[in-house]
Coordinates of N, CA and C in Angstrom, one line a residue:
X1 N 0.8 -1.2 0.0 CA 0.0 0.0 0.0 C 0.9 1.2 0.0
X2 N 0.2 2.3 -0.7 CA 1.4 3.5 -0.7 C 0.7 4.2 0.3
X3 N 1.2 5.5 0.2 CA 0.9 6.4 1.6 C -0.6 6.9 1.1
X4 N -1.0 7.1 0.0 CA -2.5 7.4 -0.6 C -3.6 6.7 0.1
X5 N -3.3 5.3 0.0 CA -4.2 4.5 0.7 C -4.5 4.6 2.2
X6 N -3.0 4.9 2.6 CA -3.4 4.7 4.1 C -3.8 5.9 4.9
X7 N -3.6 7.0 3.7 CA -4.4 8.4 4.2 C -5.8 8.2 4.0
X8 N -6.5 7.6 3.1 CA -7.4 7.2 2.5 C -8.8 6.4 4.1
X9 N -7.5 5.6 4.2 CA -8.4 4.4 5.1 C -8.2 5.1 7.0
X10 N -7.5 6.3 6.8 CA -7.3 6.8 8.5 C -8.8 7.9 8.2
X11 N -8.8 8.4 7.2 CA -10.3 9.1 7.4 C -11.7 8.2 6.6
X12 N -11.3 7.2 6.8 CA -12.7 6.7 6.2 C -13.2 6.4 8.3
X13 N -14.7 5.9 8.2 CA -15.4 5.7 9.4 C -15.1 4.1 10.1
X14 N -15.0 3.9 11.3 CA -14.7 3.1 12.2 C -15.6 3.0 12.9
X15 N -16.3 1.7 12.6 CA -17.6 1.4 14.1 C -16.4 0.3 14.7
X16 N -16.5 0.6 16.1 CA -16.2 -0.4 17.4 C -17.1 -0.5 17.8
X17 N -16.8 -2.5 17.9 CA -18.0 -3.0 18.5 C -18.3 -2.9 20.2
X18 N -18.4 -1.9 20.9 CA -18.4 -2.3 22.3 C -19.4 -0.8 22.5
X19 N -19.6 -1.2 23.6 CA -20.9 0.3 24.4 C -19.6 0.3 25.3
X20 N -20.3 1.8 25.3 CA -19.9 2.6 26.9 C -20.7 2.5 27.3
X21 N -20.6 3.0 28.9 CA -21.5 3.6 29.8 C -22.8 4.8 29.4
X22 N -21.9 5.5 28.7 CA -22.6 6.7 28.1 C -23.8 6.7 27.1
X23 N -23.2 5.2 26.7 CA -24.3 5.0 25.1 C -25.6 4.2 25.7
X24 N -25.0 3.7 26.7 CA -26.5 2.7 27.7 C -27.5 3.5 28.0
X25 N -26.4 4.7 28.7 CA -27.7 5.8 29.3 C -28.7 6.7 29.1
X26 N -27.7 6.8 27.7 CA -28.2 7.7 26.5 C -29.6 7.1 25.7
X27 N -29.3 5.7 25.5 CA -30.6 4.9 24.7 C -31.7 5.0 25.6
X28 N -31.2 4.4 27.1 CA -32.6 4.3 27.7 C -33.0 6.0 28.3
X29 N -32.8 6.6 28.4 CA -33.1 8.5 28.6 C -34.0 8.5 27.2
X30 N -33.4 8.2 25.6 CA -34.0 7.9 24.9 C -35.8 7.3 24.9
X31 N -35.5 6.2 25.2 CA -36.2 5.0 25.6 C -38.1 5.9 26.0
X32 N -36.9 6.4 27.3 CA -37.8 6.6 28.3 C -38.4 7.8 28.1
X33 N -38.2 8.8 27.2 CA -38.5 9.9 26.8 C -39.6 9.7 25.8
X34 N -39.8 8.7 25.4 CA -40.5 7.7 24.1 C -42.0 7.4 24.5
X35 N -41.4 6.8 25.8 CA -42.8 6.6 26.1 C -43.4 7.4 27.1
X36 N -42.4 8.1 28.1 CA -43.0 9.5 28.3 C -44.1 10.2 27.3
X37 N -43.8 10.6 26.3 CA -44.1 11.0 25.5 C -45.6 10.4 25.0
X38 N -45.2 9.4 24.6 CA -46.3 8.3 23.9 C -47.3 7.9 25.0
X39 N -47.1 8.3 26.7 CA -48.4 7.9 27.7 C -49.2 9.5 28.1
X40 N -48.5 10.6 27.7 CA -49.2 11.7 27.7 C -50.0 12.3 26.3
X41 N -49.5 11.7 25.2 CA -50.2 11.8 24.0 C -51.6 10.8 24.3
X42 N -51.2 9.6 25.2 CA -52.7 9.0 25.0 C -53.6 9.7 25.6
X43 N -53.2 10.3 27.3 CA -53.8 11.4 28.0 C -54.4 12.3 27.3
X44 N -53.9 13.2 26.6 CA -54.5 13.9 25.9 C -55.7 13.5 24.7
X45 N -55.2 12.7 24.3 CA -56.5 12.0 23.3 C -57.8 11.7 24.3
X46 N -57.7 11.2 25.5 CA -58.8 10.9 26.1 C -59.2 11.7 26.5
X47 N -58.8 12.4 27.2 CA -59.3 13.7 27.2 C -60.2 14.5 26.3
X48 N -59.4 14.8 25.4 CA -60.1 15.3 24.2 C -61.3 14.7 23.6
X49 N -61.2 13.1 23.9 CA -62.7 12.4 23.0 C -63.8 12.5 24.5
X50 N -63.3 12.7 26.0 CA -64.2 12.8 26.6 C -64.8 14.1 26.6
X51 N -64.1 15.1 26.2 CA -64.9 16.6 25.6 C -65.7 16.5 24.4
X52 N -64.8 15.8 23.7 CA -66.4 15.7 22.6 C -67.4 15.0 23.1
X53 N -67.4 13.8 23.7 CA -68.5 13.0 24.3 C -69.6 13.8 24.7
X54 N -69.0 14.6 25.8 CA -69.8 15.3 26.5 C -70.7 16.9 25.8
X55 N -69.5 17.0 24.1 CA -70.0 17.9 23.4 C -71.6 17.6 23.0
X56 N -71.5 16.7 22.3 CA -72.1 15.3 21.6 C -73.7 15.8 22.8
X57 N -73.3 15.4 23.9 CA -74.7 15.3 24.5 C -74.9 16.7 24.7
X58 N -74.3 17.5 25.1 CA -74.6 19.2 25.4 C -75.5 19.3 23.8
X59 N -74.7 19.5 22.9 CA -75.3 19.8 21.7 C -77.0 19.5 21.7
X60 N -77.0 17.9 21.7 CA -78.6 17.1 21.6 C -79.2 17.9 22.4
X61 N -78.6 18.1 23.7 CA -79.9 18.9 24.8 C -80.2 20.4 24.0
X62 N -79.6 21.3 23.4 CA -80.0 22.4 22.9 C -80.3 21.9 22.1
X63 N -80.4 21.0 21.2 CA -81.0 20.7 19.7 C -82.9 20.7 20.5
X64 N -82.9 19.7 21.3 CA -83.9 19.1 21.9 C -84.5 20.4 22.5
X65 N -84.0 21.5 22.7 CA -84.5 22.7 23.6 C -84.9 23.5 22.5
X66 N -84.0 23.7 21.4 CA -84.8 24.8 20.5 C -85.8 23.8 19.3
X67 N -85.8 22.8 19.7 CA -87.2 22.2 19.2 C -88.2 22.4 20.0
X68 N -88.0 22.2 21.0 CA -89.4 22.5 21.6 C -89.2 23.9 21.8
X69 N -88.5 24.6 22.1 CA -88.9 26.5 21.8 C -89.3 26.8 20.6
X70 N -89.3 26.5 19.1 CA -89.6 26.4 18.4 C -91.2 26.1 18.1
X71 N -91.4 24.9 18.8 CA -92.8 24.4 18.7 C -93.6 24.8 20.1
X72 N -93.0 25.5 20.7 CA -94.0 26.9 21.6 C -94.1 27.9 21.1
X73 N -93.0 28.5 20.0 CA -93.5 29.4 19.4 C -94.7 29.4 18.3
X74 N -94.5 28.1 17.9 CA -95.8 27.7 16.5 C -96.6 27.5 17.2
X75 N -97.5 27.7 18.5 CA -98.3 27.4 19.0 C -98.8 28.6 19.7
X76 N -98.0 29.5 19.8 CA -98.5 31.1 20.4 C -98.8 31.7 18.8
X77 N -97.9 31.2 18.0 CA -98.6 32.0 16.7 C -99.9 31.2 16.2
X78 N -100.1 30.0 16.4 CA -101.6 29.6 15.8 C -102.3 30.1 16.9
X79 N -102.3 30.3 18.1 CA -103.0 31.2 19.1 C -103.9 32.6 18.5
X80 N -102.8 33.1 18.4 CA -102.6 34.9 18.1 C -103.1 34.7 16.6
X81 N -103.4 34.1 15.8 CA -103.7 33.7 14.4 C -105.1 33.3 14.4
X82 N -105.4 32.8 15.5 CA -106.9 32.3 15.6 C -108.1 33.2 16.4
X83 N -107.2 33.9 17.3 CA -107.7 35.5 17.8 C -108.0 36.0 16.7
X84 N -107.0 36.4 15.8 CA -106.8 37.4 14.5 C -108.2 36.9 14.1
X85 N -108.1 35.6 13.4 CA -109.3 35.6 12.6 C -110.5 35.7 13.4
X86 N -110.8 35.5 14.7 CA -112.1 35.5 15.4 C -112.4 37.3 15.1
X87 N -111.7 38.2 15.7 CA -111.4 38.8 15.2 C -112.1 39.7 14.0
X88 N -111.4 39.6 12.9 CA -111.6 39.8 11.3 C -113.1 39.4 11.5
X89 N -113.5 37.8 11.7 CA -114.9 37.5 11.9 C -115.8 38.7 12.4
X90 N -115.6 38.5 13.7 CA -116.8 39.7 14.3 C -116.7 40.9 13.8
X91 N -115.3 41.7 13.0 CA -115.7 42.5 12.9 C -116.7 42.7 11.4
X92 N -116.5 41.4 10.3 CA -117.1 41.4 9.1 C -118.7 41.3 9.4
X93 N -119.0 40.7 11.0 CA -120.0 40.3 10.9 C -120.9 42.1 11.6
X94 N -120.2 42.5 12.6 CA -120.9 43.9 12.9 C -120.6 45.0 11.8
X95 N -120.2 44.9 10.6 CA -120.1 45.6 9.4 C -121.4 45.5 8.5
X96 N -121.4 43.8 8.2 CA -122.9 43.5 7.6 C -124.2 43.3 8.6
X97 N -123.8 43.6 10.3 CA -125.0 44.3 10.9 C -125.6 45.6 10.5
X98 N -124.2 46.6 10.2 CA -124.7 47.8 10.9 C -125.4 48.4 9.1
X99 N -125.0 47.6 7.9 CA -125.7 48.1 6.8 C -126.9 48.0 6.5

């Protein structure tokens, strides 16, 4: 080999096969930061789907409220609608009294 090569092979990359200490503690801090992570992500989803749950029913009750406010109001207006025409009546009828 001439001196090319051996310049060649002193900067190419070298895996050694052995751990340190450093690389154990490193993976599991890794590890553990993983699923740190991954058991407060599930927290938060449950969370969040028990707020919609509870959206879910809030909603129905105001669905269910302005239905029936709705159908109290169509019922004061066939009221006040049937006054009206009683109403219109008597007065068409004391019109063709008084001619």
């Amino acid at each position: 080999m001439d001196e090319w090569d051996e310049k060649r092979k002193a900067q190419q990359w070298a895996f050694k096969k052995e751990l340190s200490l450093g690389d154990i503690i490193t993976f599991c801090t890794a590890a553990l930061a993983v699923m740190y992570a991954y058991t407060t992500l599930e927290k938060r989803i449950a969370l969040i789907e028990a707020v919609q749950t509870r959206q879910v029913l809030i909603d129905a009750q105001q669905d269910l409220a302005r239905a029936q406010g709705a159908s109290d109001w169509r019922r004061e207006f066939d009221k006040v609608n049937a006054k009206l025409d009683r109403l219109y009546e008597y007065r068409q009828f004391k019109q063709e009294g008084s001619q």
